[in-house]
Short mmCIF file of C-alpha atoms in Angstrom, two decimals:
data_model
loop_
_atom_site.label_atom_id
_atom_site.label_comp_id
_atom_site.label_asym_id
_atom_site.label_seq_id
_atom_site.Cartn_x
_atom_site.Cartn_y
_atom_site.Cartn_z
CA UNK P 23 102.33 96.01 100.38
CA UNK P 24 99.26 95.59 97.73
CA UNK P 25 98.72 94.93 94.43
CA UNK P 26 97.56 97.94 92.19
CA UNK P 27 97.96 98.83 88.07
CA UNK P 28 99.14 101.94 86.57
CA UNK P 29 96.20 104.33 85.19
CA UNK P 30 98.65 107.16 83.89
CA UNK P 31 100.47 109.91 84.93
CA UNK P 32 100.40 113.33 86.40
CA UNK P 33 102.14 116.29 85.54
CA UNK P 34 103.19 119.40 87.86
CA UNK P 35 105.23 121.94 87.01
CA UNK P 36 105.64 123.44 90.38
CA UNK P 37 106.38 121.53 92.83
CA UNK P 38 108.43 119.86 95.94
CA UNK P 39 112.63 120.13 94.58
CA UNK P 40 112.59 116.59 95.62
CA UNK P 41 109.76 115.41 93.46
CA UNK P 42 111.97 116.94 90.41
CA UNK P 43 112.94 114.34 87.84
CA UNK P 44 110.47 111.63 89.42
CA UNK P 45 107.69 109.85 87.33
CA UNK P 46 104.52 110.41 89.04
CA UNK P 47 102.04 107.34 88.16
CA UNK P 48 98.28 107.25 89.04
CA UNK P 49 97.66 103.53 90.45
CA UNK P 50 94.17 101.35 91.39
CA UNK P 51 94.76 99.03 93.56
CA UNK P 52 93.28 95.59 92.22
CA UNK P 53 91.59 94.99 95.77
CA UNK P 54 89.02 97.33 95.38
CA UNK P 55 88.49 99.35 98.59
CA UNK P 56 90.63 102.08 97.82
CA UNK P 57 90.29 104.74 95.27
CA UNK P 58 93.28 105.73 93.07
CA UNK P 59 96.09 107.12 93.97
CA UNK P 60 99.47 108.48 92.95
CA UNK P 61 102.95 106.75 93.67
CA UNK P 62 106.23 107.40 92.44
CA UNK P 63 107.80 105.16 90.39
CA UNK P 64 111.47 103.34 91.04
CA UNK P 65 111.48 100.39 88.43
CA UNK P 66 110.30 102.27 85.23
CA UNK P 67 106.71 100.76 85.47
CA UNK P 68 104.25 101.50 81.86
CA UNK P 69 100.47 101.75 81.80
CA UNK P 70 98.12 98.84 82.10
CA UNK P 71 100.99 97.06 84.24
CA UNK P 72 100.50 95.28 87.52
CA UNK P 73 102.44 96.70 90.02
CA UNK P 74 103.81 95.98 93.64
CA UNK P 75 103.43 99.21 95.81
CA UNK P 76 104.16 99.85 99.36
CA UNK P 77 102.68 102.89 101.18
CA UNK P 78 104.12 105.06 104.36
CA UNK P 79 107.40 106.96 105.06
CA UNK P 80 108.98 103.45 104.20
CA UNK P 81 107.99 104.53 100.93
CA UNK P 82 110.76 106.93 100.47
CA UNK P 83 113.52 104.41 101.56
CA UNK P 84 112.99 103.61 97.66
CA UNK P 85 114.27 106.86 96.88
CA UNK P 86 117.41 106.92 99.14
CA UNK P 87 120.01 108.61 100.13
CA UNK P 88 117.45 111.38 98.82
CA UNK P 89 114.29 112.53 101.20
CA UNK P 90 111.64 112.10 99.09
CA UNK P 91 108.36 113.78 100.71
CA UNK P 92 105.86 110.78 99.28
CA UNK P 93 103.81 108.64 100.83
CA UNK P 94 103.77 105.84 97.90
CA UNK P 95 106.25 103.82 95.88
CA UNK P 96 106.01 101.33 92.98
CA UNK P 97 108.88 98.90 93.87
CA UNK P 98 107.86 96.11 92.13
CA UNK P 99 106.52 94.44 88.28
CA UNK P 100 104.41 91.17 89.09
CA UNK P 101 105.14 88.67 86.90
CA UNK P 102 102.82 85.77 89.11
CA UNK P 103 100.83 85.25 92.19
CA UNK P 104 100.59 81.83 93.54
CA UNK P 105 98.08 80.70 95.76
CA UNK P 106 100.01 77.55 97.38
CA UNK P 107 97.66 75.10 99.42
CA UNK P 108 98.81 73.31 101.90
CA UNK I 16 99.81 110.72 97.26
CA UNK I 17 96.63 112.45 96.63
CA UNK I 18 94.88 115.17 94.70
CA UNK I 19 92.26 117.76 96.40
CA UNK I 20 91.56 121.62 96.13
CA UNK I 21 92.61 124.48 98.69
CA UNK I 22 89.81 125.68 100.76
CA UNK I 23 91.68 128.22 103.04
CA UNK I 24 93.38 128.76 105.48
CA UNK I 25 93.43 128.28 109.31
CA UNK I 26 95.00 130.93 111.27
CA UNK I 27 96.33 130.11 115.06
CA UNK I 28 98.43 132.32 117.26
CA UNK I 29 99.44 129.65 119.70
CA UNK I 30 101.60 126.95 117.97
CA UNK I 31 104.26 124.90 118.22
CA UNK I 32 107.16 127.00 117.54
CA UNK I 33 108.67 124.85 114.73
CA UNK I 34 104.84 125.41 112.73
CA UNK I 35 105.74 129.16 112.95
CA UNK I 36 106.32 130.93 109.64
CA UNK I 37 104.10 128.13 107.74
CA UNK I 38 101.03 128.46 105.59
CA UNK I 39 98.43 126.51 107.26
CA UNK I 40 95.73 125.47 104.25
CA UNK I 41 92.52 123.43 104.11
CA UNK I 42 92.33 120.76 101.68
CA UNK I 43 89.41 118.92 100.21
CA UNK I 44 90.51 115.28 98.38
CA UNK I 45 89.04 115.12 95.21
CA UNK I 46 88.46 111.19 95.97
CA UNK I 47 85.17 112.05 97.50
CA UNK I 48 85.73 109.49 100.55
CA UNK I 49 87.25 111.52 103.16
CA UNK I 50 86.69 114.95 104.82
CA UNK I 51 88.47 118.47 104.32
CA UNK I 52 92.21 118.48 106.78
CA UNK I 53 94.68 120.65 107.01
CA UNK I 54 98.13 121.05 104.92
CA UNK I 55 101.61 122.52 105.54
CA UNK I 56 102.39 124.22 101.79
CA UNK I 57 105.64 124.22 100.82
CA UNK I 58 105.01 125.23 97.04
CA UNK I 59 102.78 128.57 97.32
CA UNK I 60 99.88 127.14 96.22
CA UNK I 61 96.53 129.33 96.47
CA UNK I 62 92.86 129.02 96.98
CA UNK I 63 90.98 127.26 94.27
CA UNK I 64 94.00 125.33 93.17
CA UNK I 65 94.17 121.71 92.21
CA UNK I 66 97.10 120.00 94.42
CA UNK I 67 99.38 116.76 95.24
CA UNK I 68 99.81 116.46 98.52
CA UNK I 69 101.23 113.75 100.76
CA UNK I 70 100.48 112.60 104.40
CA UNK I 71 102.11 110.84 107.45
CA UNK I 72 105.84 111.49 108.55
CA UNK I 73 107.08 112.05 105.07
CA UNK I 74 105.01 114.91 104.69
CA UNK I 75 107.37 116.42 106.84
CA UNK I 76 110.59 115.93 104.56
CA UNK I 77 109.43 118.87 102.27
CA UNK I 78 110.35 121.37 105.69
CA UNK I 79 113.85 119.38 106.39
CA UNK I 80 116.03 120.29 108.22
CA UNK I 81 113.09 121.97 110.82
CA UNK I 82 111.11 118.73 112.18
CA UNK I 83 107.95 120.15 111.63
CA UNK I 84 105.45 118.30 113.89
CA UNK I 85 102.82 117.68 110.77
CA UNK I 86 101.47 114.98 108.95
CA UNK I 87 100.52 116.59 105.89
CA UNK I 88 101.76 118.76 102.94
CA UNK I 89 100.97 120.09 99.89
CA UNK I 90 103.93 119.04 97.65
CA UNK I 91 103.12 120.14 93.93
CA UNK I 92 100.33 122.04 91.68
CA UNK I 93 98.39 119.69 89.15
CA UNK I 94 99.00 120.74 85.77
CA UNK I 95 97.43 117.41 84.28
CA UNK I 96 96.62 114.15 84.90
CA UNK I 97 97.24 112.01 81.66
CA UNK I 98 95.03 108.97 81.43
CA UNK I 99 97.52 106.21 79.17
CA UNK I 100 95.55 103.28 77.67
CA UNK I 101 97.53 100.02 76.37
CA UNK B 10 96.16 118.11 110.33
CA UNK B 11 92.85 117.97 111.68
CA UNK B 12 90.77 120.19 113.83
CA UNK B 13 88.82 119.26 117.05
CA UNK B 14 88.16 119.98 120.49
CA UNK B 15 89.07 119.10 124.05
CA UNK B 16 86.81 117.13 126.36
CA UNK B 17 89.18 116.29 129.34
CA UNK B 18 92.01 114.78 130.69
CA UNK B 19 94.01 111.12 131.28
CA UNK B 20 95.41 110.31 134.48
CA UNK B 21 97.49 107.32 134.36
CA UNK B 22 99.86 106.50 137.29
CA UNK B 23 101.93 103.87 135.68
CA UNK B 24 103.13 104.94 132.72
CA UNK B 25 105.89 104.77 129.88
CA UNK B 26 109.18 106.90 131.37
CA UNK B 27 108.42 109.59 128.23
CA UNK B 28 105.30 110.09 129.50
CA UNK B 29 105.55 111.57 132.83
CA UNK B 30 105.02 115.02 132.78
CA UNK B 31 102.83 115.34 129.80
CA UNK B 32 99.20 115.90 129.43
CA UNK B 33 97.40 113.78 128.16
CA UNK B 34 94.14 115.16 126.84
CA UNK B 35 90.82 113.52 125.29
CA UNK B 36 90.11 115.03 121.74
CA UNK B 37 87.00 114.76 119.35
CA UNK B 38 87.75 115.30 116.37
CA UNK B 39 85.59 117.90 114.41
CA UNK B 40 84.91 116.41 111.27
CA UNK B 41 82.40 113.59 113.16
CA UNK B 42 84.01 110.81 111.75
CA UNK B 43 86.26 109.41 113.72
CA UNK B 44 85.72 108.44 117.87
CA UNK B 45 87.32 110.46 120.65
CA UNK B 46 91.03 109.58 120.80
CA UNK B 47 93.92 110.75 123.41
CA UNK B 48 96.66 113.16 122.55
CA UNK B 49 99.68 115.21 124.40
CA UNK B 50 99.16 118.95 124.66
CA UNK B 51 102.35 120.91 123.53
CA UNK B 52 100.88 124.13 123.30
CA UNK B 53 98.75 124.80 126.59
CA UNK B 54 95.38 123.63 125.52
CA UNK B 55 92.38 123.44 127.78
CA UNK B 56 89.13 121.99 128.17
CA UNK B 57 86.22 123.62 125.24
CA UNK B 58 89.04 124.68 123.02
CA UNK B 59 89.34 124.29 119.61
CA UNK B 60 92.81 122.67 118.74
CA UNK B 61 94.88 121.96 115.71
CA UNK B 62 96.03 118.42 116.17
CA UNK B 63 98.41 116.03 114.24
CA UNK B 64 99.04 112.19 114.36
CA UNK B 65 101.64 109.92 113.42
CA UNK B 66 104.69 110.00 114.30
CA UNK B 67 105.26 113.26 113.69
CA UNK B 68 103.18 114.71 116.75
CA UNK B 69 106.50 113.29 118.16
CA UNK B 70 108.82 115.62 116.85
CA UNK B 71 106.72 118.43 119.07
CA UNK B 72 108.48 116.82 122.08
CA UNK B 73 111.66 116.69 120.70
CA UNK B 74 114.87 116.18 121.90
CA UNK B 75 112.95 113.41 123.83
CA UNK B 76 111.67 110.36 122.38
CA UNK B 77 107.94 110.09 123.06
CA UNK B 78 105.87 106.95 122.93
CA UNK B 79 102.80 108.82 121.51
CA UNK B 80 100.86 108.74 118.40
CA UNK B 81 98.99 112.02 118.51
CA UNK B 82 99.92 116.16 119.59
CA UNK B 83 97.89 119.51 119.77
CA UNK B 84 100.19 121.79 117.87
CA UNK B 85 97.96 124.73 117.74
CA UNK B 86 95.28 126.11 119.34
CA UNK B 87 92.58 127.47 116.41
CA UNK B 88 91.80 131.35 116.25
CA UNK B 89 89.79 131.36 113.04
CA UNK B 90 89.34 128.89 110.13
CA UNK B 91 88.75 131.00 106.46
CA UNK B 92 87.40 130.03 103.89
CA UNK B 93 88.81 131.60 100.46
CA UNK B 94 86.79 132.12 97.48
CA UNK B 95 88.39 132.61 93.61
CA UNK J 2 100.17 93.64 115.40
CA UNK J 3 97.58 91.67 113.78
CA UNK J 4 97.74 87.94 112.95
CA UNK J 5 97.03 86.29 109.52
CA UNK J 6 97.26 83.26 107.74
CA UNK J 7 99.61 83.02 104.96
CA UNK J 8 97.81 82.44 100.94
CA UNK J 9 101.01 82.18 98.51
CA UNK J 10 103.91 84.36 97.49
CA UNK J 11 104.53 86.60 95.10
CA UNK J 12 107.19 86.44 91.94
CA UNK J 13 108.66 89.78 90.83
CA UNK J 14 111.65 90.11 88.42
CA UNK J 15 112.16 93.37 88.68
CA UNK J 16 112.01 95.35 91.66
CA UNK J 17 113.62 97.90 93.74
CA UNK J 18 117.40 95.88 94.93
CA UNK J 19 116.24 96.08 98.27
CA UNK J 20 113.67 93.36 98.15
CA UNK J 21 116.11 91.32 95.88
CA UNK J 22 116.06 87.70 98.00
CA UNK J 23 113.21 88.72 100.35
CA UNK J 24 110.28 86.35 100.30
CA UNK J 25 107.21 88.49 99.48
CA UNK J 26 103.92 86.08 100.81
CA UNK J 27 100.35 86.93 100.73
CA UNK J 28 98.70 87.37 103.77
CA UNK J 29 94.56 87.24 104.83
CA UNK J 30 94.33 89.09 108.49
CA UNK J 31 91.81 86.92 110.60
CA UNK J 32 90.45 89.77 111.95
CA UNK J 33 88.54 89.63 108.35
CA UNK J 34 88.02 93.64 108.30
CA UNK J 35 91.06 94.24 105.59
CA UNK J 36 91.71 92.17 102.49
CA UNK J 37 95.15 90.22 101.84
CA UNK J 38 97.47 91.77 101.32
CA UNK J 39 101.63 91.24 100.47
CA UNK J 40 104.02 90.83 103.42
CA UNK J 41 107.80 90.29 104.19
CA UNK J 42 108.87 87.32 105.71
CA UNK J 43 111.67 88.00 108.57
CA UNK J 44 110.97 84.15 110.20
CA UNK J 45 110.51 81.24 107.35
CA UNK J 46 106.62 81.01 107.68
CA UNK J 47 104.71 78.76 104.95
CA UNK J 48 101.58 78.65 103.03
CA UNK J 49 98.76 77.73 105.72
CA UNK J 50 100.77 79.17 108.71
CA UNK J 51 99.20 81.31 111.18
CA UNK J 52 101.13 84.52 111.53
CA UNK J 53 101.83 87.90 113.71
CA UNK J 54 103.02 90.40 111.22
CA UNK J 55 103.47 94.11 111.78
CA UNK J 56 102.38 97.00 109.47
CA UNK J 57 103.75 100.41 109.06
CA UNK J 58 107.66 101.68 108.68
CA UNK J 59 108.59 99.74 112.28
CA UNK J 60 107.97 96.35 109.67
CA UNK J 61 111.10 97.37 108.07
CA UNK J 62 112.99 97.00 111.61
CA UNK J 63 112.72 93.20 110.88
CA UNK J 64 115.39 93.73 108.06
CA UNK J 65 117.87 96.35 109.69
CA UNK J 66 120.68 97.62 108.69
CA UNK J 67 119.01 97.39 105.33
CA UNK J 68 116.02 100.05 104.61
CA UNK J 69 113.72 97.91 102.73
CA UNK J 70 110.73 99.66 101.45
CA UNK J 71 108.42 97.28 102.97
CA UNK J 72 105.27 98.39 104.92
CA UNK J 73 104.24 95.22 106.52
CA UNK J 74 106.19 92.25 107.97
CA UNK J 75 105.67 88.56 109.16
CA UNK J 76 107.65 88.87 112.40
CA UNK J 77 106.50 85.65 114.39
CA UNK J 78 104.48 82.38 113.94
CA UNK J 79 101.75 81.91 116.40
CA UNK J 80 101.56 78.83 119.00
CA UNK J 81 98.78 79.84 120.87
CA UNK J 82 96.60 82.74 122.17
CA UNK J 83 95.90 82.53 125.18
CA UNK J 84 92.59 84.75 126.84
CA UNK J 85 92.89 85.44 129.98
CA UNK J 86 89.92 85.67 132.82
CA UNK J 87 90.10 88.08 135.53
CA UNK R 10 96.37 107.66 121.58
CA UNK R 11 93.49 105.47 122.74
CA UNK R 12 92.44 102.95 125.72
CA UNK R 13 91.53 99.81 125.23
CA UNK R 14 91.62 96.61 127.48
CA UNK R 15 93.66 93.42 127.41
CA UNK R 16 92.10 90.28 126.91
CA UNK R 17 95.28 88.55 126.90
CA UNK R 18 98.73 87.09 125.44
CA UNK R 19 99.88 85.16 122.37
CA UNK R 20 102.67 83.16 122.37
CA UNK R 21 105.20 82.50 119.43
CA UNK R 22 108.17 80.35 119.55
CA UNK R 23 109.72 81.51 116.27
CA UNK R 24 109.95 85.18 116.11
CA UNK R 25 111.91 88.24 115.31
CA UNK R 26 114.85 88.52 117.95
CA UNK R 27 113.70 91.44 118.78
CA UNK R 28 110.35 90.38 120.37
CA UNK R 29 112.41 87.94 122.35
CA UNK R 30 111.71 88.57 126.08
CA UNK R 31 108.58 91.11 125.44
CA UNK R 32 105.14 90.40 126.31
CA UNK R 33 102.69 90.20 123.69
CA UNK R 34 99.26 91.02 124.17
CA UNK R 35 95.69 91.05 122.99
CA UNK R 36 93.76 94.15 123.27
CA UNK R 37 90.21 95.74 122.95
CA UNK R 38 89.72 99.22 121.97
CA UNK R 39 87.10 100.72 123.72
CA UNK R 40 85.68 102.96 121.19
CA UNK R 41 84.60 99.84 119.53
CA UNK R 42 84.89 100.43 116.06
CA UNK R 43 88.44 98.73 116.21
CA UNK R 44 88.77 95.24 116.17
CA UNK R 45 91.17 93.31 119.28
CA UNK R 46 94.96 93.56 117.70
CA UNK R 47 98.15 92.60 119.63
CA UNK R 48 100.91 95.09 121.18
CA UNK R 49 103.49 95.00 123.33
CA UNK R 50 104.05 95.77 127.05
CA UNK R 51 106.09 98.30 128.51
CA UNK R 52 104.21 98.69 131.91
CA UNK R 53 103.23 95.50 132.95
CA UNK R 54 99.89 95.65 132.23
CA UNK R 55 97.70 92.69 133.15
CA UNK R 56 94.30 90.80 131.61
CA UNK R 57 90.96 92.79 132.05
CA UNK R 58 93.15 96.29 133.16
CA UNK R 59 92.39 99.16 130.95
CA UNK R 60 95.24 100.73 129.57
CA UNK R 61 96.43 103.68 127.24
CA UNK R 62 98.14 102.75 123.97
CA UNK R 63 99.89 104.54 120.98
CA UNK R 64 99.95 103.01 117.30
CA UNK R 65 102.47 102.81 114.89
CA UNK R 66 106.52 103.23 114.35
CA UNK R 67 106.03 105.77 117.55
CA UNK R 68 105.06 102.74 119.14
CA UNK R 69 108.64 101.20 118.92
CA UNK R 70 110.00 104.32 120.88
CA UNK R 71 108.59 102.84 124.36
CA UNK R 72 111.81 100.04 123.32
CA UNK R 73 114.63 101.99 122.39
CA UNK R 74 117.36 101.98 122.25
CA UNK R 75 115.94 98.65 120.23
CA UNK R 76 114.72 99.05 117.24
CA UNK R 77 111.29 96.41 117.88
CA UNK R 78 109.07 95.47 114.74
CA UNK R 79 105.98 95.86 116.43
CA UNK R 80 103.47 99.00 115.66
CA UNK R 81 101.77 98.82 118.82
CA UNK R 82 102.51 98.90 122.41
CA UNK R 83 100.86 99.73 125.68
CA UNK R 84 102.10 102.74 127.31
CA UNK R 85 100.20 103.35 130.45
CA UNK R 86 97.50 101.84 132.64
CA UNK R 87 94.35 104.30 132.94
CA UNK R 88 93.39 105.03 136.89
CA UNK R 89 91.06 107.78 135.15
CA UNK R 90 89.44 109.96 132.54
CA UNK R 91 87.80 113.28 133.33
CA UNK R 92 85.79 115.08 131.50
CA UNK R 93 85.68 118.50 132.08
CA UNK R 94 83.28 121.07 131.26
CA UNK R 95 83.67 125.03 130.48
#
């Protein structure tokens, strides 16, 4: 899972049936290798907020007992990391 | 999920049965950073067009209940993409 | 889905129970981008071809009722690739 | 498999009810390729440890019967590798 | 697919109950644009033997009916490659 923040959103009329009623969010993730991409949302995540996101079918498990064709989820709000030394 | 623009299409006589029947497009990601593949279409989309698609297994949810043996579709038709500042 | 073409062929005596049978075949992919790789043929494919290919898990599903250890499967085999202008 | 070394954790309040009571650590491969990233821990590893985590759908194996939408998992804590001469 | 060779094992006490009992070993692509990562055994594969692997949840098939966390194992030992021409 990585750390990413929400950009916005995208809008498409036509589309999958399963994709109906699902916020699509455009995400960056904050470790800069990847470009921006778009996830669907499960925890009613606003823009400028940092996310947790997982990618891959396990993905969709967010979405269950529906099969969601997406490849990215937000599943997470992160309120703090901490580095812990040891 | 991604964004990119239909190509084409690819046309092949010999398949795997369960690919028979399907719309077989190229796809360019607008991202820049990878090269043109090819898409299952399960929304009608058309050459020219601005899509979301998805890849890996999950791609293959949007032809349930075949188990279509490919790793990416073309799951809706980009009406906008809505930058949100905060 | 990608595109490449076949080189040649694995031969592996020991090998995973799922595996015996199947051709194993060496691909390069056409795009240049990525190395050589190794991939089951489900549709017939010989050496020079051009082949549609997928990975994932889903170039399991090609093999299906059985439950195949692989990672990549030629699905097609390529009779034209067109490119559509609008 | 790859093997890491565990940074910190992460605190979310809200998040998808699947990850409710999972500890979510940061992770830095060792292969030093890929940057750290956010992992599930299936075996009580600490900050400092040395890990062998899994990524992909399989990671959410670690937590069956639940389908956590996790793509990567800490699924052992590494004694020793051994290389072996031949 | 691809074929790498094994360099050899790692060895963790605490881990997953379902890697209890498999090998775990360290392996070399040989395209070489891959760093060494670790997978598990089904063949009996030794150090310095080439050997044919698959990535990813496929991976876990070579295990079933367990469901293994891993996401890569070794599924053959490579007596040759042939390249043929046309």
């Amino acid at each position: 899972m990585n750390v990413g923040r929400v950009l916005g959103n995208l809008v498409a009329t036509i589309k999958d049936p399963n994709l109906t009623g699902q916020r699509i969010l455009a995400v960056e993730p904050l470790d800069g290798r990847e470009p921006a991409f778009f996830a669907l949302d499960s925890v009613g995540a606003g823009a400028g907020e940092t996310v947790l996101y997982t990618t891959g079918r396990e993905a969709s498990y967010a979405f269950l007992p529906d099969f969601v064709p997406c490849n990215a989820a937000i599943v997470g709000i992160v309120d703090e990391i901490r580095e812990e030394k040891k």
